[in-house]
Every structure is written in C-alpha cells, then in structure tokens.
Amino acid sequence: MNDADFLYLDFRFREAGWLEAMRLRLTGSVPDEVVSDGVRNQVFEVEKEGERMTINITDHCLSLTEPTEQSFTEENYAHVARMLKMKGFRADWLRSKRPDIVLCAGALLNETYRKKLISHLSSTSV
C-alpha cells in the first residue's frame, strides 16, 4: 500500500479539555474562565504567586494536543482549524496577551505547527 492511500485526521478535539489546551498552546494566553476550565479538565495546573499565575501543562494536555508525525499535513491543519472554529475560535485569541501569566517551558505548540495552524485559521471557513 502507498501512504497516499491514507489520510490522517486528528479527532482528539472530541475530548474534554482539548479546546482549553489547544487555545493555551496555540496562543500562549487564556482568560481566567479558560484557566478554570483547563484545571477542571486536568489539562493545566496553576501556581499563583501574588498577582502572577504560572500555568503548567499536564501529561493529559500533551496527549490531547501534541502533534504527531502525521499531524504535519495540509489536510490535518485544515481539519484542526475547522474544529477550532466550530468550537468558537476567534481571531482576537491570537492578540490577547496577559502579563500576569507565565507559561512553563514547552507549553506552546511546535513553532512550525503553530504557524501553519494559524495560517489555516486565517483562511479556513467553517
């Protein structure tokens, strides 16, 4: 069989916590209600120190969002972008920055994956 006979589409978006995890790993910033939802869905752990909040991603977060070798296809970027839009993605998520949030190392998605996904979010309709 030829690899061209197969199409990989990521269906982890069906899992609780995927949207919160993906939003944080894609944008690097989330509002308080998303932090709370992420903690409840066990994709984030939060450490507060005064006004500052450090967000650590969990193994569950990684299992829901970490790209696999098969994730780096145009079809999969378009699929994940459509799922994000269907679940409420808005362009202002990419502009939202919070100086009170510190992310642990490795919290953001792979840079190549992030850039391609953002490009597809800009051009994909639901």
mmCIF file with all atom_site columns, C-alpha atoms in Angstrom:
data_model
loop_
_atom_site.group_PDB
_atom_site.id
_atom_site.type_symbol
_atom_site.label_atom_id
_atom_site.label_alt_id
_atom_site.label_comp_id
_atom_site.label_asym_id
_atom_site.label_entity_id
_atom_site.label_seq_id
_atom_site.pdbx_PDB_ins_code
_atom_site.Cartn_x
_atom_site.Cartn_y
_atom_site.Cartn_z
_atom_site.occupancy
_atom_site.B_iso_or_equiv
_atom_site.pdbx_formal_charge
_atom_site.auth_seq_id
_atom_site.auth_comp_id
_atom_site.auth_asym_id
_atom_site.auth_atom_id
_atom_site.pdbx_PDB_model_num
ATOM 1   C CA . MET A 1 1   ? 0.000   0.000  0.000  1.00 0.00 ? 1   MET A CA 1
ATOM 2   C CA . ASN A 1 2   ? 1.018   3.539  -0.699 1.00 0.00 ? 2   ASN A CA 1
ATOM 3   C CA . ASP A 1 3   ? 0.999   6.245  2.024  1.00 0.00 ? 3   ASP A CA 1
ATOM 4   C CA . ALA A 1 4   ? -1.056  8.387  -0.354 1.00 0.00 ? 4   ALA A CA 1
ATOM 5   C CA . ASP A 1 5   ? -3.909  5.917  0.198  1.00 0.00 ? 5   ASP A CA 1
ATOM 6   C CA . PHE A 1 6   ? -4.333  7.134  3.777  1.00 0.00 ? 6   PHE A CA 1
ATOM 7   C CA . LEU A 1 7   ? -5.433  10.415 5.296  1.00 0.00 ? 7   LEU A CA 1
ATOM 8   C CA . TYR A 1 8   ? -4.753  11.144 8.967  1.00 0.00 ? 8   TYR A CA 1
ATOM 9   C CA . LEU A 1 9   ? -7.220  13.442 10.721 1.00 0.00 ? 9   LEU A CA 1
ATOM 10  C CA . ASP A 1 10  ? -6.836  14.270 14.398 1.00 0.00 ? 10  ASP A CA 1
ATOM 11  C CA . PHE A 1 11  ? -10.008 13.534 16.380 1.00 0.00 ? 11  PHE A CA 1
ATOM 12  C CA . ARG A 1 12  ? -8.695  14.375 19.854 1.00 0.00 ? 12  ARG A CA 1
ATOM 13  C CA . PHE A 1 13  ? -10.877 17.515 19.694 1.00 0.00 ? 13  PHE A CA 1
ATOM 14  C CA . ARG A 1 14  ? -13.729 15.338 20.979 1.00 0.00 ? 14  ARG A CA 1
ATOM 15  C CA . GLU A 1 15  ? -12.083 15.020 24.398 1.00 0.00 ? 15  GLU A CA 1
ATOM 16  C CA . ALA A 1 16  ? -12.898 17.263 27.358 1.00 0.00 ? 16  ALA A CA 1
ATOM 17  C CA . GLY A 1 17  ? -10.154 19.853 27.801 1.00 0.00 ? 17  GLY A CA 1
ATOM 18  C CA . TRP A 1 18  ? -8.985  19.847 24.186 1.00 0.00 ? 18  TRP A CA 1
ATOM 19  C CA . LEU A 1 19  ? -10.193 23.378 23.439 1.00 0.00 ? 19  LEU A CA 1
ATOM 20  C CA . GLU A 1 20  ? -8.648  24.891 26.570 1.00 0.00 ? 20  GLU A CA 1
ATOM 21  C CA . ALA A 1 21  ? -5.390  23.034 25.990 1.00 0.00 ? 21  ALA A CA 1
ATOM 22  C CA . MET A 1 22  ? -5.219  23.911 22.307 1.00 0.00 ? 22  MET A CA 1
ATOM 23  C CA . ARG A 1 23  ? -6.073  27.561 22.952 1.00 0.00 ? 23  ARG A CA 1
ATOM 24  C CA . LEU A 1 24  ? -3.287  27.948 25.510 1.00 0.00 ? 24  LEU A CA 1
ATOM 25  C CA . ARG A 1 25  ? -0.718  26.041 23.463 1.00 0.00 ? 25  ARG A CA 1
ATOM 26  C CA . LEU A 1 26  ? -1.637  27.923 20.289 1.00 0.00 ? 26  LEU A CA 1
ATOM 27  C CA . THR A 1 27  ? -1.879  31.464 21.672 1.00 0.00 ? 27  THR A CA 1
ATOM 28  C CA . GLY A 1 28  ? 0.106   31.466 24.912 1.00 0.00 ? 28  GLY A CA 1
ATOM 29  C CA . SER A 1 29  ? -2.656  33.326 26.723 1.00 0.00 ? 29  SER A CA 1
ATOM 30  C CA . VAL A 1 30  ? -6.105  32.497 28.056 1.00 0.00 ? 30  VAL A CA 1
ATOM 31  C CA . PRO A 1 31  ? -8.715  34.308 30.166 1.00 0.00 ? 31  PRO A CA 1
ATOM 32  C CA . ASP A 1 32  ? -9.428  33.234 33.755 1.00 0.00 ? 32  ASP A CA 1
ATOM 33  C CA . GLU A 1 33  ? -12.531 31.204 32.848 1.00 0.00 ? 33  GLU A CA 1
ATOM 34  C CA . VAL A 1 34  ? -10.477 29.127 30.387 1.00 0.00 ? 34  VAL A CA 1
ATOM 35  C CA . VAL A 1 35  ? -7.817  28.605 33.069 1.00 0.00 ? 35  VAL A CA 1
ATOM 36  C CA . SER A 1 36  ? -10.534 27.354 35.441 1.00 0.00 ? 36  SER A CA 1
ATOM 37  C CA . ASP A 1 37  ? -11.972 25.039 32.781 1.00 0.00 ? 37  ASP A CA 1
ATOM 38  C CA . GLY A 1 38  ? -8.485  23.761 31.975 1.00 0.00 ? 38  GLY A CA 1
ATOM 39  C CA . VAL A 1 39  ? -7.794  22.972 35.634 1.00 0.00 ? 39  VAL A CA 1
ATOM 40  C CA . ARG A 1 40  ? -11.183 21.243 35.950 1.00 0.00 ? 40  ARG A CA 1
ATOM 41  C CA . ASN A 1 41  ? -10.471 19.184 32.808 1.00 0.00 ? 41  ASN A CA 1
ATOM 42  C CA . GLN A 1 42  ? -6.987  18.344 34.126 1.00 0.00 ? 42  GLN A CA 1
ATOM 43  C CA . VAL A 1 43  ? -5.058  19.918 31.254 1.00 0.00 ? 43  VAL A CA 1
ATOM 44  C CA . PHE A 1 44  ? -3.490  22.712 33.367 1.00 0.00 ? 44  PHE A CA 1
ATOM 45  C CA . GLU A 1 45  ? -2.005  23.029 36.807 1.00 0.00 ? 45  GLU A CA 1
ATOM 46  C CA . VAL A 1 46  ? -1.782  26.556 38.182 1.00 0.00 ? 46  VAL A CA 1
ATOM 47  C CA . GLU A 1 47  ? 0.587   28.052 40.718 1.00 0.00 ? 47  GLU A CA 1
ATOM 48  C CA . LYS A 1 48  ? -0.290  31.522 41.997 1.00 0.00 ? 48  LYS A CA 1
ATOM 49  C CA . GLU A 1 49  ? 2.210   33.902 43.498 1.00 0.00 ? 49  GLU A CA 1
ATOM 50  C CA . GLY A 1 50  ? 0.578   37.226 44.269 1.00 0.00 ? 50  GLY A CA 1
ATOM 51  C CA . GLU A 1 51  ? -0.897  38.581 41.045 1.00 0.00 ? 51  GLU A CA 1
ATOM 52  C CA . ARG A 1 52  ? 1.239   36.260 38.930 1.00 0.00 ? 52  ARG A CA 1
ATOM 53  C CA . MET A 1 53  ? -0.031  32.904 37.689 1.00 0.00 ? 53  MET A CA 1
ATOM 54  C CA . THR A 1 54  ? 2.207   30.137 36.341 1.00 0.00 ? 54  THR A CA 1
ATOM 55  C CA . ILE A 1 55  ? 0.407   27.643 34.123 1.00 0.00 ? 55  ILE A CA 1
ATOM 56  C CA . ASN A 1 56  ? 1.906   24.208 33.743 1.00 0.00 ? 56  ASN A CA 1
ATOM 57  C CA . ILE A 1 57  ? 0.512   21.863 31.135 1.00 0.00 ? 57  ILE A CA 1
ATOM 58  C CA . THR A 1 58  ? -0.202  18.297 32.207 1.00 0.00 ? 58  THR A CA 1
ATOM 59  C CA . ASP A 1 59  ? 0.539   14.996 30.519 1.00 0.00 ? 59  ASP A CA 1
ATOM 60  C CA . HIS A 1 60  ? -3.169  14.904 29.666 1.00 0.00 ? 60  HIS A CA 1
ATOM 61  C CA . CYS A 1 61  ? -2.796  18.273 27.912 1.00 0.00 ? 61  CYS A CA 1
ATOM 62  C CA . LEU A 1 62  ? 0.102   16.902 25.887 1.00 0.00 ? 62  LEU A CA 1
ATOM 63  C CA . SER A 1 63  ? -1.819  13.753 24.996 1.00 0.00 ? 63  SER A CA 1
ATOM 64  C CA . LEU A 1 64  ? -4.668  15.901 23.638 1.00 0.00 ? 64  LEU A CA 1
ATOM 65  C CA . THR A 1 65  ? -2.618  18.440 21.699 1.00 0.00 ? 65  THR A CA 1
ATOM 66  C CA . GLU A 1 66  ? 0.935   17.344 20.957 1.00 0.00 ? 66  GLU A CA 1
ATOM 67  C CA . PRO A 1 67  ? 1.353   16.966 17.200 1.00 0.00 ? 67  PRO A CA 1
ATOM 68  C CA . THR A 1 68  ? 2.384   13.552 15.947 1.00 0.00 ? 68  THR A CA 1
ATOM 69  C CA . GLU A 1 69  ? 4.384   12.898 12.806 1.00 0.00 ? 69  GLU A CA 1
ATOM 70  C CA . GLN A 1 70  ? 1.098   12.519 10.917 1.00 0.00 ? 70  GLN A CA 1
ATOM 71  C CA . SER A 1 71  ? -0.213  15.883 12.172 1.00 0.00 ? 71  SER A CA 1
ATOM 72  C CA . PHE A 1 72  ? 2.014   17.878 9.812  1.00 0.00 ? 72  PHE A CA 1
ATOM 73  C CA . THR A 1 73  ? -0.192  17.656 6.721  1.00 0.00 ? 73  THR A CA 1
ATOM 74  C CA . GLU A 1 74  ? -2.199  20.356 4.995  1.00 0.00 ? 74  GLU A CA 1
ATOM 75  C CA . GLU A 1 75  ? -5.349  18.252 5.389  1.00 0.00 ? 75  GLU A CA 1
ATOM 76  C CA . ASN A 1 76  ? -4.843  17.905 9.125  1.00 0.00 ? 76  ASN A CA 1
ATOM 77  C CA . TYR A 1 77  ? -4.060  21.621 9.616  1.00 0.00 ? 77  TYR A CA 1
ATOM 78  C CA . ALA A 1 78  ? -7.293  22.466 7.781  1.00 0.00 ? 78  ALA A CA 1
ATOM 79  C CA . HIS A 1 79  ? -9.224  19.885 9.827  1.00 0.00 ? 79  HIS A CA 1
ATOM 80  C CA . VAL A 1 80  ? -7.927  21.160 13.193 1.00 0.00 ? 80  VAL A CA 1
ATOM 81  C CA . ALA A 1 81  ? -8.553  24.780 12.105 1.00 0.00 ? 81  ALA A CA 1
ATOM 82  C CA . ARG A 1 82  ? -12.162 23.884 11.214 1.00 0.00 ? 82  ARG A CA 1
ATOM 83  C CA . MET A 1 83  ? -12.639 22.183 14.583 1.00 0.00 ? 83  MET A CA 1
ATOM 84  C CA . LEU A 1 84  ? -11.242 25.201 16.425 1.00 0.00 ? 84  LEU A CA 1
ATOM 85  C CA . LYS A 1 85  ? -13.592 27.495 14.528 1.00 0.00 ? 85  LYS A CA 1
ATOM 86  C CA . MET A 1 86  ? -16.560 25.220 15.171 1.00 0.00 ? 86  MET A CA 1
ATOM 87  C CA . LYS A 1 87  ? -15.700 25.281 18.883 1.00 0.00 ? 87  LYS A CA 1
ATOM 88  C CA . GLY A 1 88  ? -15.591 29.082 18.983 1.00 0.00 ? 88  GLY A CA 1
ATOM 89  C CA . PHE A 1 89  ? -12.151 30.240 17.827 1.00 0.00 ? 89  PHE A CA 1
ATOM 90  C CA . ARG A 1 90  ? -11.946 33.997 17.286 1.00 0.00 ? 90  ARG A CA 1
ATOM 91  C CA . ALA A 1 91  ? -9.054  35.969 15.803 1.00 0.00 ? 91  ALA A CA 1
ATOM 92  C CA . ASP A 1 92  ? -8.787  38.066 18.984 1.00 0.00 ? 92  ASP A CA 1
ATOM 93  C CA . TRP A 1 93  ? -7.484  34.957 20.772 1.00 0.00 ? 93  TRP A CA 1
ATOM 94  C CA . LEU A 1 94  ? -4.245  35.498 18.851 1.00 0.00 ? 94  LEU A CA 1
ATOM 95  C CA . ARG A 1 95  ? -3.951  39.118 20.014 1.00 0.00 ? 95  ARG A CA 1
ATOM 96  C CA . SER A 1 96  ? -4.813  38.533 23.661 1.00 0.00 ? 96  SER A CA 1
ATOM 97  C CA . LYS A 1 97  ? -1.783  38.817 25.935 1.00 0.00 ? 97  LYS A CA 1
ATOM 98  C CA . ARG A 1 98  ? -1.706  38.689 29.724 1.00 0.00 ? 98  ARG A CA 1
ATOM 99  C CA . PRO A 1 99  ? 1.372   39.923 31.575 1.00 0.00 ? 99  PRO A CA 1
ATOM 100 C CA . ASP A 1 100 ? 0.186   38.118 34.732 1.00 0.00 ? 100 ASP A CA 1
ATOM 101 C CA . ILE A 1 101 ? 0.538   34.654 33.132 1.00 0.00 ? 101 ILE A CA 1
ATOM 102 C CA . VAL A 1 102 ? 3.792   32.748 32.943 1.00 0.00 ? 102 VAL A CA 1
ATOM 103 C CA . LEU A 1 103 ? 3.897   29.534 30.921 1.00 0.00 ? 103 LEU A CA 1
ATOM 104 C CA . CYS A 1 104 ? 6.101   26.599 31.751 1.00 0.00 ? 104 CYS A CA 1
ATOM 105 C CA . ALA A 1 105 ? 8.768   25.641 29.236 1.00 0.00 ? 105 ALA A CA 1
ATOM 106 C CA . GLY A 1 106 ? 7.361   23.636 26.349 1.00 0.00 ? 106 GLY A CA 1
ATOM 107 C CA . ALA A 1 107 ? 3.817   24.903 26.836 1.00 0.00 ? 107 ALA A CA 1
ATOM 108 C CA . LEU A 1 108 ? 3.448   26.274 23.318 1.00 0.00 ? 108 LEU A CA 1
ATOM 109 C CA . LEU A 1 109 ? 2.933   24.027 20.328 1.00 0.00 ? 109 LEU A CA 1
ATOM 110 C CA . ASN A 1 110 ? 5.807   23.293 17.957 1.00 0.00 ? 110 ASN A CA 1
ATOM 111 C CA . GLU A 1 111 ? 6.519   26.570 16.129 1.00 0.00 ? 111 GLU A CA 1
ATOM 112 C CA . THR A 1 112 ? 6.096   25.117 12.629 1.00 0.00 ? 112 THR A CA 1
ATOM 113 C CA . TYR A 1 113 ? 2.803   23.508 13.634 1.00 0.00 ? 113 TYR A CA 1
ATOM 114 C CA . ARG A 1 114 ? 1.581   26.730 15.292 1.00 0.00 ? 114 ARG A CA 1
ATOM 115 C CA . LYS A 1 115 ? 2.400   28.897 12.270 1.00 0.00 ? 115 LYS A CA 1
ATOM 116 C CA . LYS A 1 116 ? 0.726   26.515 9.819  1.00 0.00 ? 116 LYS A CA 1
ATOM 117 C CA . LEU A 1 117 ? -2.341  26.148 12.025 1.00 0.00 ? 117 LEU A CA 1
ATOM 118 C CA . ILE A 1 118 ? -2.646  29.936 12.433 1.00 0.00 ? 118 ILE A CA 1
ATOM 119 C CA . SER A 1 119 ? -2.327  30.321 8.676  1.00 0.00 ? 119 SER A CA 1
ATOM 120 C CA . HIS A 1 120 ? -5.161  27.841 8.183  1.00 0.00 ? 120 HIS A CA 1
ATOM 121 C CA . LEU A 1 121 ? -7.258  29.570 10.848 1.00 0.00 ? 121 LEU A CA 1
ATOM 122 C CA . SER A 1 122 ? -6.900  32.780 8.857  1.00 0.00 ? 122 SER A CA 1
ATOM 123 C CA . SER A 1 123 ? -8.064  31.164 5.642  1.00 0.00 ? 123 SER A CA 1
ATOM 124 C CA . THR A 1 124 ? -10.398 28.306 6.615  1.00 0.00 ? 124 THR A CA 1
ATOM 125 C CA . SER A 1 125 ? -14.145 28.717 6.798  1.00 0.00 ? 125 SER A CA 1
ATOM 126 C CA . VAL A 1 126 ? -16.327 26.508 8.979  1.00 0.00 ? 126 VAL A CA 1
#
